[in-house]
Amino acid sequence: MIKKIWPLILLLSSALILVFVTGLITAIAITNGGEKSQEEIPAPPENIQTEPSSAAKNILVLGDSIGYGVGDEPDMGIGKRYAALIDSEETIEVTNLSVSGATSADLAALVEAPENEAFIAAADLIIISIGGNDLTGIQSEDVLSLDMAFQETFNTYQKNLDATLNRIRNLNPEAQIALIGLNNPYSELDVQNSQNLLEWNYKTGLIAAAGLKTAYIPTYDQFKDHLETYLAADQFHPSSIGYQVIAEELDRVLNGID
Amino acid sequence: MLILIRNEVTKLLLKKKLILIIGLLIIFITLLSYGQQYTYEKNIDRFENFSGAGTYDWKSLATQRLNDLENRLDSPYIPDSGIASTEIEIRQLRYFIENDINPITPSAVKFSVDFVEQGISLLIPLIIVILAADLVSGEFSTGTIKVLLTRAVPRWKILLSKLIALILMTTLVVLIIGILSVLISYLFFRQWGFNEPVATGFSLIDGQLNADSVILVTRFQYSLLIYSLTWYVSIVIAAITLLISILVENTATAIGVLMAALIGGQFLQFFLSDWAIVKFFFVTNLDLTRYLTGSYQPIGGMSLNFSIITLGLWGLLSLMIGFMVFNRKDVLV
């Protein structure tokens, strides 16, 4: 019996030893970053601004998809709508650095990047919409662990937001900052969620109150009873009307009613 | 020489150790894959109850995430450092969406890789110890060493044939671990997962995880890499076990010494991770596979290269001492 399987054992083991030694060498090569078979990163689109323009007034929008204007007509968003609202004689340049899906950590990294320094330093008004994507992360938590997950998420958010605001203040002590509050796209169905969201907004308001020239722009109550018209077709992002509402609220908070 | 090796392999097979090892593996793998399946189903249940949607629609969530990531890449303002990892995540998500596989679904190959990743620092060394501990000491305790040494073959040749037989069998055991874990877990998961993309090739530069050189390989290729590392660890453990087996003349003591070293070594890692000398101990270096996932640096200054060299030195040194001792040893049986 053993005599019969002996050649098999010998062959199999020797072949495997070869395979394993090759694997080992590959593993070492990979870990030392030798092979790099990645395709080239697609070149960024060409129409990017690399220098802030010399317009009289600069508005900078930072944050997530709501800052970017997802759901709005193309090339609009809070910044452009606000610029249209204040309607001054001066030329207003709106720069949008928002990234769909960004969390507060992404934003903190974005303002740290040296290539964005010039935009922040040149802005007269910085509109920030952030936090929504931090919160979606905890939706899959069950009821018991929700509270703890919420606290943890908020603490990270607060840390990142503080870092972001500090960095902006270092680069540009003069600019007006506006933090856009979160609205609840899920209507009132889930009481626990609404409570968390209100707490989140309240605490964000406290952060804004602690900073100089930093405003908190509420959107929760504005949206609450008008979700059908204020939300876009995806039932998540604001519609054009929704963005207009936010921009008008921003105008009211910053400039009052004349 | 070949006949000597065959003789040693025959002895190893006749001791029915392989059957014991296979039995142990079957029990462990069955329990673990059942457990993983159970946890997975429970998670899905919990998610469905919570969201109230009835069915768990991972696909729309994944698609949304994919769109977000793609938009992010399109934005020219994100810092360069994030691009590589974003691209990797996009490609992984695309694979899952195109092939209609839920990313969190357990698959046979994934399980098999997890199994050796968890087992590489204790379970697999122990299995090798079972295989190798009585290779020489067993001959002494049963007295058969006399018969073996009275043949007209030099002593080093006898030990060499034992070593080669051990290496062959260790290789087979690694193969058996792979085959059993894939087959048994397939019975539970019904999902092979050979083509799933996995990210590997992380490197630590100045203590920072560097994702620039990360590449995507299929789960099958990745498992080959992981099993190669496991094999290397097993061979080193086999060499060390052979040394102990030569030194102590008693199988039970040999197993005891090695278990103490393996388990004690894990403690050292926990309690004395500030002490630089700990990183030169072989047990600290066993967990090679974690270097591939980029999550691991138990003690500052350790890397895959460092661990492989340290383990290799331990193995070579053990063999040298083993051959020296065996050549001069008085046989008083």
Coordinates of C-alpha atoms in Angstrom, one line a residue:
Chain A
M1 CA 0.0 0.0 0.0
I2 CA 2.6 2.5 1.0
K3 CA 4.8 1.4 -1.8
K4 CA 2.1 2.4 -4.2
I5 CA 1.4 5.8 -2.8
W6 CA 5.0 6.7 -2.2
P7 CA 5.7 8.1 -5.7
L8 CA 2.5 10.1 -5.4
I9 CA 3.6 11.5 -2.0
L10 CA 7.0 12.4 -3.3
L11 CA 5.8 14.0 -6.5
L12 CA 3.0 15.9 -4.9
S13 CA 5.1 17.2 -2.0
S14 CA 7.9 18.3 -4.3
A15 CA 5.6 20.1 -6.7
L16 CA 3.9 21.8 -3.7
I17 CA 7.2 22.8 -2.3
L18 CA 8.0 24.5 -5.6
V19 CA 4.6 26.3 -5.6
F20 CA 5.0 27.4 -2.0
V21 CA 8.5 28.8 -2.5
T22 CA 7.3 30.7 -5.5
G23 CA 4.4 32.0 -3.5
L24 CA 6.7 33.0 -0.7
I25 CA 9.0 35.0 -3.0
T26 CA 5.9 36.7 -4.6
A27 CA 4.6 37.6 -1.2
I28 CA 7.9 39.2 -0.3
A29 CA 8.1 41.0 -3.6
I30 CA 4.6 42.4 -3.2
T31 CA 5.1 43.5 0.3
N32 CA 8.2 45.4 -0.6
G33 CA 6.2 47.2 -3.3
G34 CA 8.1 45.8 -6.2
E35 CA 5.5 45.1 -8.7
K36 CA 3.1 47.7 -9.5
S37 CA 0.5 46.6 -12.0
Q38 CA -2.0 49.4 -11.4
E39 CA -3.3 51.3 -14.3
E40 CA -2.5 55.0 -14.4
I41 CA -4.9 57.1 -12.5
P42 CA -7.2 58.9 -15.0
A43 CA -6.1 62.5 -15.6
P44 CA -8.3 65.0 -13.9
P45 CA -10.7 67.0 -16.1
E46 CA -9.1 70.0 -17.7
N47 CA -11.4 72.8 -16.6
I48 CA -10.3 72.9 -13.0
Q49 CA -9.4 76.1 -11.4
T50 CA -6.0 76.0 -9.9
E51 CA -5.9 79.6 -8.8
P52 CA -8.6 81.5 -7.0
S53 CA -9.9 84.2 -9.2
S54 CA -9.5 87.9 -8.4
A55 CA -13.2 88.6 -8.2
A56 CA -14.3 91.1 -5.6
K57 CA -16.1 88.5 -3.5
N58 CA -15.2 84.8 -3.2
I59 CA -17.5 82.1 -1.9
L60 CA -16.1 78.7 -1.1
V61 CA -18.3 75.6 -0.7
L62 CA -16.9 72.7 1.2
G63 CA -18.4 69.4 2.3
D64 CA -20.5 66.5 1.0
S65 CA -23.0 65.9 -1.8
I66 CA -25.3 68.7 -0.4
G67 CA -22.5 71.1 -0.7
Y68 CA -21.8 69.8 -4.2
G69 CA -25.4 70.3 -5.2
V70 CA -26.6 66.7 -5.9
G71 CA -30.3 66.9 -6.8
D72 CA -30.1 70.5 -7.9
E73 CA -30.0 71.7 -11.5
P74 CA -26.6 71.2 -13.0
D75 CA -24.0 73.8 -11.9
M76 CA -26.1 75.3 -9.2
G77 CA -26.0 74.4 -5.5
I78 CA -26.1 76.5 -2.4
G79 CA -23.2 78.7 -3.2
K80 CA -24.5 79.9 -6.7
R81 CA -28.0 80.3 -5.4
Y82 CA -26.8 82.4 -2.5
A83 CA -24.7 84.5 -4.8
A84 CA -27.7 85.1 -7.0
L85 CA -29.7 86.1 -3.9
I86 CA -27.4 88.8 -2.5
D87 CA -27.4 90.3 -6.0
S88 CA -24.8 92.9 -5.4
E89 CA -23.0 95.0 -8.0
E90 CA -19.7 93.2 -7.2
T91 CA -18.7 90.1 -9.2
I92 CA -19.1 87.0 -7.0
E93 CA -16.9 83.9 -7.7
V94 CA -18.2 80.6 -6.4
T95 CA -15.7 77.8 -5.9
N96 CA -17.1 74.4 -5.0
L97 CA -14.7 71.9 -3.5
S98 CA -17.3 69.6 -2.2
V99 CA -17.0 65.8 -2.7
S100 CA -20.0 63.6 -2.8
G101 CA -20.0 61.1 0.0
A102 CA -17.4 63.0 2.0
T103 CA -17.4 62.5 5.8
S104 CA -16.0 64.9 8.3
A105 CA -12.7 63.0 8.2
D106 CA -12.5 63.5 4.4
L107 CA -13.2 67.2 4.9
A108 CA -10.5 67.5 7.5
A109 CA -8.0 65.9 5.1
L110 CA -9.2 68.1 2.3
V111 CA -8.6 71.4 4.1
E112 CA -5.2 70.1 5.3
A113 CA -4.0 69.5 1.7
P114 CA -1.7 72.2 0.6
E115 CA -3.2 72.5 -2.9
N116 CA -6.4 73.8 -1.4
E117 CA -4.8 76.5 0.8
A118 CA -5.1 79.3 -1.7
F119 CA -8.9 78.8 -2.0
I120 CA -9.5 78.9 1.7
A121 CA -7.2 81.9 2.2
A122 CA -9.0 83.9 -0.6
A123 CA -12.6 83.2 0.4
D124 CA -14.8 85.8 2.0
L125 CA -17.6 83.3 2.8
I126 CA -17.1 79.6 3.4
I127 CA -20.2 77.4 3.3
I128 CA -19.7 74.0 4.9
S129 CA -22.2 71.1 4.6
I130 CA -20.8 68.0 6.4
G131 CA -22.0 65.3 8.8
G132 CA -24.7 63.6 6.9
N133 CA -22.4 60.8 5.7
D134 CA -21.0 60.4 9.2
L135 CA -24.5 59.7 10.4
T136 CA -25.6 57.2 7.7
G137 CA -22.9 54.9 9.0
I138 CA -24.8 54.3 12.2
Q139 CA -28.1 53.5 10.6
S140 CA -27.4 49.8 10.5
E141 CA -26.8 49.7 14.3
D142 CA -29.5 48.0 16.3
V143 CA -31.5 49.8 18.9
L144 CA -29.4 48.8 21.8
S145 CA -26.0 49.9 20.5
L146 CA -27.4 52.9 18.7
D147 CA -26.8 55.4 21.5
M148 CA -23.2 54.4 21.9
A149 CA -22.5 54.4 18.2
F150 CA -24.1 57.8 18.0
Q151 CA -21.9 59.2 20.7
E152 CA -18.8 57.8 19.2
T153 CA -19.7 59.0 15.7
F154 CA -20.5 62.5 17.1
N155 CA -17.2 62.6 19.0
T156 CA -15.2 61.8 15.8
Y157 CA -17.3 64.3 13.9
Q158 CA -16.7 67.0 16.5
K159 CA -12.9 66.3 16.5
N160 CA -12.8 66.5 12.7
L161 CA -15.0 69.6 12.5
D162 CA -12.8 71.4 15.1
A163 CA -9.7 70.5 13.2
T164 CA -11.3 71.8 10.0
L165 CA -12.5 75.0 11.5
N166 CA -9.1 75.6 13.2
R167 CA -7.3 75.0 9.9
I168 CA -9.6 77.4 8.1
R169 CA -9.2 80.0 10.8
N170 CA -5.4 79.7 10.6
L171 CA -5.4 80.2 6.9
N172 CA -8.1 82.9 6.8
P173 CA -9.0 84.7 10.1
E174 CA -11.4 87.1 8.3
A175 CA -13.9 84.8 6.4
Q176 CA -17.4 84.3 7.4
I177 CA -18.1 80.6 8.0
A178 CA -21.6 79.0 7.6
L179 CA -22.3 75.5 8.8
I180 CA -25.4 74.0 7.1
G181 CA -27.5 72.0 9.5
L182 CA -28.8 68.6 8.7
N183 CA -32.4 67.9 7.7
N184 CA -34.2 64.7 8.0
P185 CA -35.0 63.1 4.7
Y186 CA -36.8 60.2 6.3
S187 CA -39.7 62.3 7.6
E188 CA -40.9 61.6 11.2
L189 CA -41.3 57.9 10.9
D190 CA -38.5 57.1 13.3
V191 CA -38.6 59.0 16.5
Q192 CA -35.2 57.8 17.7
N193 CA -33.6 59.0 14.5
S194 CA -35.2 62.4 14.6
Q195 CA -34.1 62.9 18.2
N196 CA -30.5 62.0 17.4
L197 CA -30.6 64.3 14.4
L198 CA -31.9 67.2 16.6
E199 CA -29.2 66.5 19.1
W200 CA -26.6 66.4 16.4
N201 CA -27.8 69.8 15.0
Y202 CA -28.0 71.3 18.5
K203 CA -24.4 70.3 19.2
T204 CA -23.2 71.5 15.8
G205 CA -24.9 74.8 16.7
L206 CA -22.9 75.0 19.9
I207 CA -19.7 74.4 17.9
A208 CA -20.7 77.3 15.6
A209 CA -21.5 79.5 18.6
A210 CA -18.1 78.9 20.0
G211 CA -16.3 80.3 16.9
L212 CA -15.8 83.8 15.7
K213 CA -17.8 84.8 12.6
T214 CA -19.2 81.3 12.4
A215 CA -22.9 80.8 11.8
Y216 CA -25.2 77.8 12.0
I217 CA -27.8 77.6 9.3
P218 CA -30.9 75.5 10.5
T219 CA -32.7 73.4 7.9
Y220 CA -34.5 70.8 9.9
D221 CA -37.7 72.7 10.6
Q222 CA -37.7 74.3 7.2
F223 CA -37.7 70.9 5.5
K224 CA -39.8 68.9 8.0
D225 CA -43.3 69.5 6.5
H226 CA -42.3 69.9 2.9
L227 CA -40.4 66.8 2.1
E228 CA -42.3 66.1 -1.1
T229 CA -41.3 69.4 -2.8
Y230 CA -38.0 70.1 -1.1
L231 CA -36.5 66.7 -1.8
A232 CA -35.2 65.6 -5.2
A233 CA -36.4 62.4 -7.0
D234 CA -33.9 60.3 -5.0
Q235 CA -35.9 61.1 -1.8
F236 CA -32.6 61.9 -0.1
H237 CA -30.9 65.0 -1.5
P238 CA -32.7 68.4 -1.6
S239 CA -34.4 69.4 -4.9
S240 CA -33.8 72.8 -6.6
I241 CA -36.5 74.3 -4.3
G242 CA -34.8 72.7 -1.3
Y243 CA -31.5 74.3 -2.2
Q244 CA -33.2 77.6 -2.8
V245 CA -34.7 77.3 0.7
I246 CA -31.3 76.7 2.2
A247 CA -29.7 79.6 0.3
E248 CA -32.5 81.9 1.5
E249 CA -32.1 80.8 5.0
L250 CA -28.4 81.4 4.7
D251 CA -29.1 84.9 3.4
R252 CA -31.5 85.6 6.3
V253 CA -29.0 84.4 8.9
L254 CA -26.0 86.3 7.5
N255 CA -27.6 89.5 6.2
G256 CA -31.0 89.8 7.9
I257 CA -34.0 91.2 6.2
D258 CA -33.7 94.7 4.8
Chain B
M1 CA 19.0 7.8 0.2
L2 CA 15.6 7.8 -1.4
I3 CA 15.0 4.4 0.2
L4 CA 15.9 5.9 3.6
I5 CA 13.4 8.7 3.1
R6 CA 10.7 6.3 2.0
N7 CA 11.4 4.3 5.1
E8 CA 10.9 7.4 7.2
V9 CA 7.7 8.4 5.4
T10 CA 6.4 4.9 5.9
K11 CA 7.0 5.2 9.6
L12 CA 5.3 8.5 9.8
L13 CA 2.3 7.1 7.9
L14 CA 2.1 3.9 10.0
K15 CA 1.9 5.9 13.2
K16 CA -1.6 7.0 12.0
K17 CA -0.7 10.6 13.1
L18 CA -2.0 11.9 9.8
I19 CA -5.4 10.4 10.5
L20 CA -5.4 12.0 13.9
I21 CA -4.5 15.4 12.4
I22 CA -7.1 15.0 9.7
G23 CA -9.7 14.1 12.3
L24 CA -8.8 17.2 14.4
L25 CA -9.0 19.4 11.4
I26 CA -12.3 18.1 10.3
I27 CA -13.8 18.8 13.7
F28 CA -12.4 22.3 14.0
I29 CA -13.3 23.3 10.4
T30 CA -16.8 22.0 10.7
L31 CA -17.4 23.8 13.9
L32 CA -15.9 27.1 12.7
S33 CA -17.7 27.1 9.3
Y34 CA -21.0 26.3 11.0
G35 CA -20.4 29.1 13.4
Q36 CA -19.6 31.6 10.7
Q37 CA -22.7 30.6 8.7
Y38 CA -24.8 31.0 11.8
T39 CA -23.4 34.5 12.6
Y40 CA -23.9 35.6 9.0
E41 CA -27.5 34.5 9.0
K42 CA -28.1 36.2 12.3
N43 CA -26.6 39.5 11.1
I44 CA -28.8 39.4 8.0
D45 CA -31.9 38.8 10.2
R46 CA -31.0 41.6 12.5
F47 CA -30.5 44.0 9.6
E48 CA -33.9 43.0 8.1
N49 CA -35.7 43.4 11.4
F50 CA -34.1 46.8 11.9
S51 CA -34.7 48.3 8.5
G52 CA -38.1 46.8 8.3
A53 CA -37.8 46.6 4.6
G54 CA -38.3 42.9 4.5
T55 CA -35.4 42.0 2.3
Y56 CA -31.9 43.1 2.8
D57 CA -31.0 45.1 -0.3
W58 CA -27.2 45.2 -0.3
K59 CA -27.1 46.0 -3.9
S60 CA -28.6 49.4 -3.8
L61 CA -26.4 50.3 -0.8
A62 CA -23.3 49.1 -2.7
T63 CA -24.3 50.9 -5.8
Q64 CA -24.8 54.1 -3.9
R65 CA -21.4 53.7 -2.3
L66 CA -19.9 53.0 -5.7
N67 CA -21.4 56.2 -7.1
D68 CA -20.1 58.2 -4.2
L69 CA -16.6 56.9 -4.7
E70 CA -16.7 57.5 -8.4
N71 CA -17.9 61.1 -7.9
R72 CA -15.1 61.5 -5.4
L73 CA -12.5 60.4 -7.9
D74 CA -13.9 62.9 -10.4
S75 CA -13.4 65.7 -8.0
P76 CA -10.0 67.2 -8.7
Y77 CA -9.7 68.6 -5.2
I78 CA -9.2 65.5 -3.2
P79 CA -5.7 65.0 -1.8
D80 CA -3.6 62.5 -3.9
S81 CA -3.0 60.2 -1.0
G82 CA -6.6 59.0 -1.0
I83 CA -6.9 58.1 -4.7
A84 CA -5.2 54.7 -4.6
S85 CA -7.3 53.3 -1.9
T86 CA -10.5 54.7 -3.4
E87 CA -9.7 53.1 -6.7
I88 CA -9.2 49.8 -5.0
E89 CA -12.5 50.0 -3.2
I90 CA -14.2 50.9 -6.5
R91 CA -12.9 47.9 -8.3
Q92 CA -13.8 45.6 -5.4
L93 CA -17.4 47.0 -5.3
R94 CA -17.7 46.7 -9.1
Y95 CA -16.8 43.1 -8.9
F96 CA -19.4 42.4 -6.3
I97 CA -22.1 44.2 -8.1
E98 CA -21.3 42.7 -11.5
N99 CA -21.2 39.2 -10.2
D100 CA -24.2 39.7 -7.9
I101 CA -22.3 38.7 -4.8
N102 CA -23.0 40.3 -1.4
P103 CA -19.6 41.5 -0.2
I104 CA -20.2 40.1 3.3
T105 CA -21.3 36.6 2.1
P106 CA -18.9 34.1 3.4
S107 CA -17.2 32.0 0.8
A108 CA -15.1 28.8 1.0
V109 CA -11.8 30.3 0.0
K110 CA -12.3 33.3 2.2
F111 CA -13.0 31.0 5.1
S112 CA -9.9 28.9 4.3
V113 CA -7.7 32.0 4.3
D114 CA -9.2 33.2 7.6
F115 CA -8.7 29.8 9.1
V116 CA -4.9 29.7 8.5
E117 CA -4.6 33.4 9.3
Q118 CA -6.0 32.7 12.7
G119 CA -4.3 29.4 13.1
I120 CA -0.8 30.3 11.9
S121 CA 0.5 31.4 15.3
L122 CA -0.8 28.5 17.4
L123 CA -3.0 25.8 15.9
I124 CA -0.9 25.0 12.8
P125 CA 2.4 25.0 14.8
L126 CA 0.7 22.6 17.2
I127 CA -0.4 20.3 14.4
I128 CA 3.2 20.2 13.1
V129 CA 4.4 19.5 16.6
I130 CA 2.1 16.5 16.8
L131 CA 3.6 15.3 13.5
A132 CA 7.2 15.8 14.4
A133 CA 7.7 15.6 18.1
D134 CA 8.5 11.9 18.3
L135 CA 10.5 11.7 15.1
V136 CA 13.8 11.1 17.0
S137 CA 12.8 10.9 20.6
G138 CA 10.3 8.2 19.7
E139 CA 13.1 6.0 18.4
F140 CA 14.9 6.5 21.7
S141 CA 12.0 5.7 23.9
T142 CA 11.0 2.5 22.0
G143 CA 14.7 1.5 21.5
T144 CA 14.5 1.3 17.8
I145 CA 17.2 3.8 17.4
K146 CA 19.7 1.0 18.0
V147 CA 18.5 -0.9 15.0
L148 CA 18.5 2.2 12.9
L149 CA 22.1 3.2 13.8
T150 CA 23.6 -0.2 13.4
R151 CA 23.0 0.0 9.7
A152 CA 25.9 0.9 7.5
V153 CA 24.7 4.4 6.9
P154 CA 26.3 7.5 8.5
R155 CA 24.3 9.1 11.2
W156 CA 23.9 12.4 9.4
K157 CA 22.3 10.6 6.5
I158 CA 19.7 9.0 8.8
L159 CA 18.8 12.4 10.3
L160 CA 18.8 14.0 6.9
S161 CA 16.3 11.4 5.6
K162 CA 14.1 12.1 8.7
L163 CA 14.3 15.8 7.9
I164 CA 13.3 15.4 4.3
A165 CA 10.5 13.0 5.2
L166 CA 9.3 15.6 7.7
I167 CA 9.4 18.4 5.1
L168 CA 7.5 16.2 2.6
M169 CA 4.8 15.4 5.2
T170 CA 4.6 19.0 6.5
T171 CA 4.0 20.1 3.0
L172 CA 1.2 17.5 2.6
V173 CA -0.3 18.6 5.9
V174 CA -0.5 22.2 4.6
L175 CA -2.2 21.0 1.5
I176 CA -4.6 18.9 3.6
I177 CA -5.5 22.0 5.7
G178 CA -6.2 23.9 2.5
I179 CA -8.3 21.2 0.8
L180 CA -10.3 20.4 3.9
S181 CA -11.0 24.0 4.9
V182 CA -12.2 24.8 1.3
L183 CA -14.3 21.6 0.9
I184 CA -16.0 21.5 4.3
S185 CA -16.8 25.2 4.3
Y186 CA -18.2 25.0 0.8
L187 CA -20.7 22.6 2.1
F188 CA -21.9 25.3 4.4
F189 CA -21.5 28.5 2.3
R190 CA -22.3 27.1 -1.2
Q191 CA -20.0 29.8 -2.6
W192 CA -16.4 29.2 -3.8
G193 CA -15.3 32.8 -4.2
F194 CA -12.1 32.0 -6.2
N195 CA -12.3 35.2 -8.3
E196 CA -13.1 37.7 -5.6
P197 CA -10.6 40.6 -5.7
V198 CA -8.5 41.2 -2.6
A199 CA -6.2 44.1 -1.8
T200 CA -2.7 43.3 -0.8
G201 CA 0.7 44.7 -0.9
F202 CA 0.5 47.3 1.9
S203 CA 3.8 48.6 3.2
L204 CA 4.7 50.6 6.3
I205 CA 6.8 53.6 5.6
D206 CA 7.8 55.5 8.7
G207 CA 5.1 53.8 10.7
Q208 CA 2.4 55.0 8.3
L209 CA 0.4 52.6 6.3
N210 CA 1.3 53.2 2.6
A211 CA -1.4 52.1 0.1
D212 CA 0.4 53.3 -3.0
S213 CA 1.8 49.9 -3.9
V214 CA -1.4 48.1 -3.1
I215 CA -2.5 45.7 -5.9
L216 CA -5.6 43.7 -6.4
V217 CA -5.3 39.9 -6.8
T218 CA -8.0 37.3 -7.0
R219 CA -8.9 35.5 -3.8
F220 CA -7.3 32.3 -5.2
Q221 CA -4.0 34.0 -5.8
Y222 CA -4.2 35.6 -2.4
S223 CA -4.8 32.2 -0.8
L224 CA -1.8 30.8 -2.5
L225 CA 0.3 33.6 -1.0
I226 CA -1.1 33.0 2.4
Y227 CA -0.6 29.3 2.2
S228 CA 3.0 29.8 1.1
L229 CA 3.6 31.9 4.2
T230 CA 1.9 29.2 6.3
W231 CA 4.1 26.6 4.7
Y232 CA 7.2 28.5 5.5
V233 CA 6.2 28.9 9.1
S234 CA 5.4 25.1 9.3
I235 CA 8.8 24.2 8.0
V236 CA 10.5 26.4 10.5
I237 CA 8.4 24.9 13.3
A238 CA 9.2 21.4 12.0
A239 CA 12.9 22.2 12.1
I240 CA 12.7 23.5 15.7
T241 CA 10.6 20.5 16.7
L242 CA 13.2 18.2 15.3
L243 CA 15.9 19.8 17.4
I244 CA 13.8 19.5 20.6
S245 CA 13.0 15.9 19.6
I246 CA 16.8 15.1 19.4
L247 CA 17.6 16.9 22.6
V248 CA 15.0 15.4 25.0
E249 CA 14.7 11.7 24.3
N250 CA 11.1 11.6 25.4
T251 CA 8.1 12.5 23.2
A252 CA 5.9 13.9 26.0
T253 CA 8.6 16.2 27.1
A254 CA 9.2 17.4 23.5
I255 CA 5.6 18.3 23.1
G256 CA 5.5 20.0 26.4
V257 CA 8.6 22.1 25.7
L258 CA 7.2 23.2 22.4
M259 CA 3.8 24.0 23.7
A260 CA 5.3 26.1 26.5
A261 CA 7.4 27.9 24.0
L262 CA 4.5 28.6 21.7
I263 CA 2.1 29.8 24.4
G264 CA 4.7 31.6 26.5
G265 CA 5.8 33.4 23.4
Q266 CA 2.3 34.8 22.9
F267 CA 2.4 36.2 26.4
L268 CA 5.8 37.8 25.8
Q269 CA 4.3 39.6 22.9
F270 CA 1.5 41.0 25.0
F271 CA 3.5 42.0 28.1
L272 CA 6.9 42.9 26.8
S273 CA 6.2 44.5 23.5
D274 CA 8.4 47.4 24.5
W275 CA 11.4 45.2 24.9
A276 CA 13.2 45.0 21.6
I277 CA 14.7 41.6 22.1
V278 CA 11.3 40.0 22.1
K279 CA 11.1 40.5 18.4
F280 CA 14.0 38.1 17.8
F281 CA 12.0 35.2 19.4
F282 CA 10.5 32.9 16.8
V283 CA 7.0 32.8 18.2
T284 CA 6.7 36.6 17.9
N285 CA 7.4 36.3 14.2
L286 CA 5.0 33.5 13.4
D287 CA 2.1 35.7 12.3
L288 CA 3.5 36.3 8.8
T289 CA 0.1 36.5 7.0
R290 CA -0.9 39.8 8.7
Y291 CA 1.9 41.6 7.0
L292 CA 0.0 41.0 3.7
T293 CA -3.1 42.8 5.0
G294 CA -1.1 45.7 6.2
S295 CA -2.6 45.7 9.7
Y296 CA 0.3 44.5 11.7
Q297 CA 3.4 45.7 13.4
P298 CA 3.4 44.2 16.9
I299 CA 6.8 45.6 17.8
G300 CA 8.3 48.6 16.1
G301 CA 10.8 47.7 13.3
M302 CA 9.2 44.4 12.4
S303 CA 8.4 43.7 8.8
L304 CA 7.8 40.7 6.6
N305 CA 11.4 40.6 5.6
F306 CA 12.6 40.8 9.1
S307 CA 10.2 38.0 10.3
I308 CA 11.1 35.7 7.4
I309 CA 14.8 36.2 8.0
T310 CA 14.5 35.7 11.8
L311 CA 12.4 32.5 11.3
G312 CA 14.9 31.3 8.7
L313 CA 17.8 31.8 11.1
W314 CA 15.9 30.0 13.8
G315 CA 15.3 27.1 11.5
L316 CA 18.8 26.8 10.2
L317 CA 20.3 27.2 13.6
S318 CA 18.1 24.4 15.0
L319 CA 19.1 22.1 12.1
M320 CA 22.8 22.8 12.7
I321 CA 22.6 22.2 16.4
G322 CA 20.4 19.2 15.7
F323 CA 22.9 17.5 13.3
M324 CA 25.8 18.2 15.6
V325 CA 24.1 16.8 18.7
F326 CA 22.7 13.8 16.8
N327 CA 26.2 12.9 15.4
R328 CA 27.9 12.9 18.8
K329 CA 25.1 11.6 20.9
D330 CA 25.7 8.5 23.0
V331 CA 23.2 5.9 22.5
L332 CA 22.5 4.2 25.8
V333 CA 19.3 2.4 25.0

